[in-house]
Amino acid sequence: MWVITVYSKENITMFEFHTENEAREAFESIQGCKILSEIVYFNDHDVA
């Protein structure tokens, strides 16, 4: 899972994406102070 966290003066907004490509496309269009993160769950069978 990929998450974009957007910080503004009054709040924090998080957007979740299933693939890196869709997250990166959205990242380019989102305005503000933002962070792109990959979330890895250790119980995810795709990672093991």
PDB file of C-alpha atoms in Angstrom:
ATOM      1  CA  MET A   1       0.000   0.000   0.000  1.00  0.00           C
ATOM      2  CA  TRP A   2       1.167   3.526  -0.754  1.00  0.00           C
ATOM      3  CA  VAL A   3       0.130   6.600   1.244  1.00  0.00           C
ATOM      4  CA  ILE A   4       0.419  10.299   0.460  1.00  0.00           C
ATOM      5  CA  THR A   5       0.308  12.496   3.547  1.00  0.00           C
ATOM      6  CA  VAL A   6      -0.480  16.168   2.913  1.00  0.00           C
ATOM      7  CA  TYR A   7       0.167  18.758   5.629  1.00  0.00           C
ATOM      8  CA  SER A   8      -1.528  22.145   5.734  1.00  0.00           C
ATOM      9  CA  LYS A   9      -1.853  24.845   8.376  1.00  0.00           C
ATOM     10  CA  GLU A  10      -5.081  23.447   9.769  1.00  0.00           C
ATOM     11  CA  ASN A  11      -5.128  19.700   9.073  1.00  0.00           C
ATOM     12  CA  ILE A  12      -3.443  16.552   7.819  1.00  0.00           C
ATOM     13  CA  THR A  13      -4.949  14.538   4.948  1.00  0.00           C
ATOM     14  CA  MET A  14      -3.933  11.021   3.923  1.00  0.00           C
ATOM     15  CA  PHE A  15      -4.633   9.293   0.600  1.00  0.00           C
ATOM     16  CA  GLU A  16      -4.196   5.523   0.129  1.00  0.00           C
ATOM     17  CA  PHE A  17      -3.234   3.802  -3.136  1.00  0.00           C
ATOM     18  CA  HIS A  18      -2.783   0.161  -4.098  1.00  0.00           C
ATOM     19  CA  THR A  19       0.040   0.649  -6.618  1.00  0.00           C
ATOM     20  CA  GLU A  20       3.130   2.825  -6.723  1.00  0.00           C
ATOM     21  CA  ASN A  21       2.268   4.144 -10.191  1.00  0.00           C
ATOM     22  CA  GLU A  22      -1.134   5.525  -9.214  1.00  0.00           C
ATOM     23  CA  ALA A  23       0.365   7.064  -6.063  1.00  0.00           C
ATOM     24  CA  ARG A  24       3.129   8.787  -8.027  1.00  0.00           C
ATOM     25  CA  GLU A  25       0.652  10.156 -10.574  1.00  0.00           C
ATOM     26  CA  ALA A  26      -1.504  11.610  -7.798  1.00  0.00           C
ATOM     27  CA  PHE A  27       1.592  12.912  -5.989  1.00  0.00           C
ATOM     28  CA  GLU A  28       2.436  15.155  -8.942  1.00  0.00           C
ATOM     29  CA  SER A  29      -1.005  16.772  -8.970  1.00  0.00           C
ATOM     30  CA  ILE A  30      -1.419  17.308  -5.216  1.00  0.00           C
ATOM     31  CA  GLN A  31      -0.450  20.755  -3.956  1.00  0.00           C
ATOM     32  CA  GLY A  32       1.185  21.486  -0.607  1.00  0.00           C
ATOM     33  CA  CYS A  33       3.699  19.886   1.693  1.00  0.00           C
ATOM     34  CA  LYS A  34       3.430  16.159   0.971  1.00  0.00           C
ATOM     35  CA  ILE A  35       5.166  12.862   1.724  1.00  0.00           C
ATOM     36  CA  LEU A  36       4.892   9.623  -0.262  1.00  0.00           C
ATOM     37  CA  SER A  37       5.312   6.461   1.824  1.00  0.00           C
ATOM     38  CA  GLU A  38       5.168   2.735   1.184  1.00  0.00           C
ATOM     39  CA  ILE A  39       3.411   0.801   3.938  1.00  0.00           C
ATOM     40  CA  VAL A  40       4.556  -2.808   4.378  1.00  0.00           C
ATOM     41  CA  TYR A  41       2.694  -5.187   6.644  1.00  0.00           C
ATOM     42  CA  PHE A  42       4.756  -8.114   7.896  1.00  0.00           C
ATOM     43  CA  ASN A  43       1.723 -10.417   7.727  1.00  0.00           C
ATOM     44  CA  ASP A  44       1.226  -9.628   4.016  1.00  0.00           C
ATOM     45  CA  HIS A  45       1.734 -12.847   2.014  1.00  0.00           C
ATOM     46  CA  ASP A  46       2.966 -10.890  -1.037  1.00  0.00           C
ATOM     47  CA  VAL A  47       6.007  -9.688   0.945  1.00  0.00           C
ATOM     48  CA  ALA A  48       7.055 -12.998   2.482  1.00  0.00           C
TER      49      ALA A  48
END
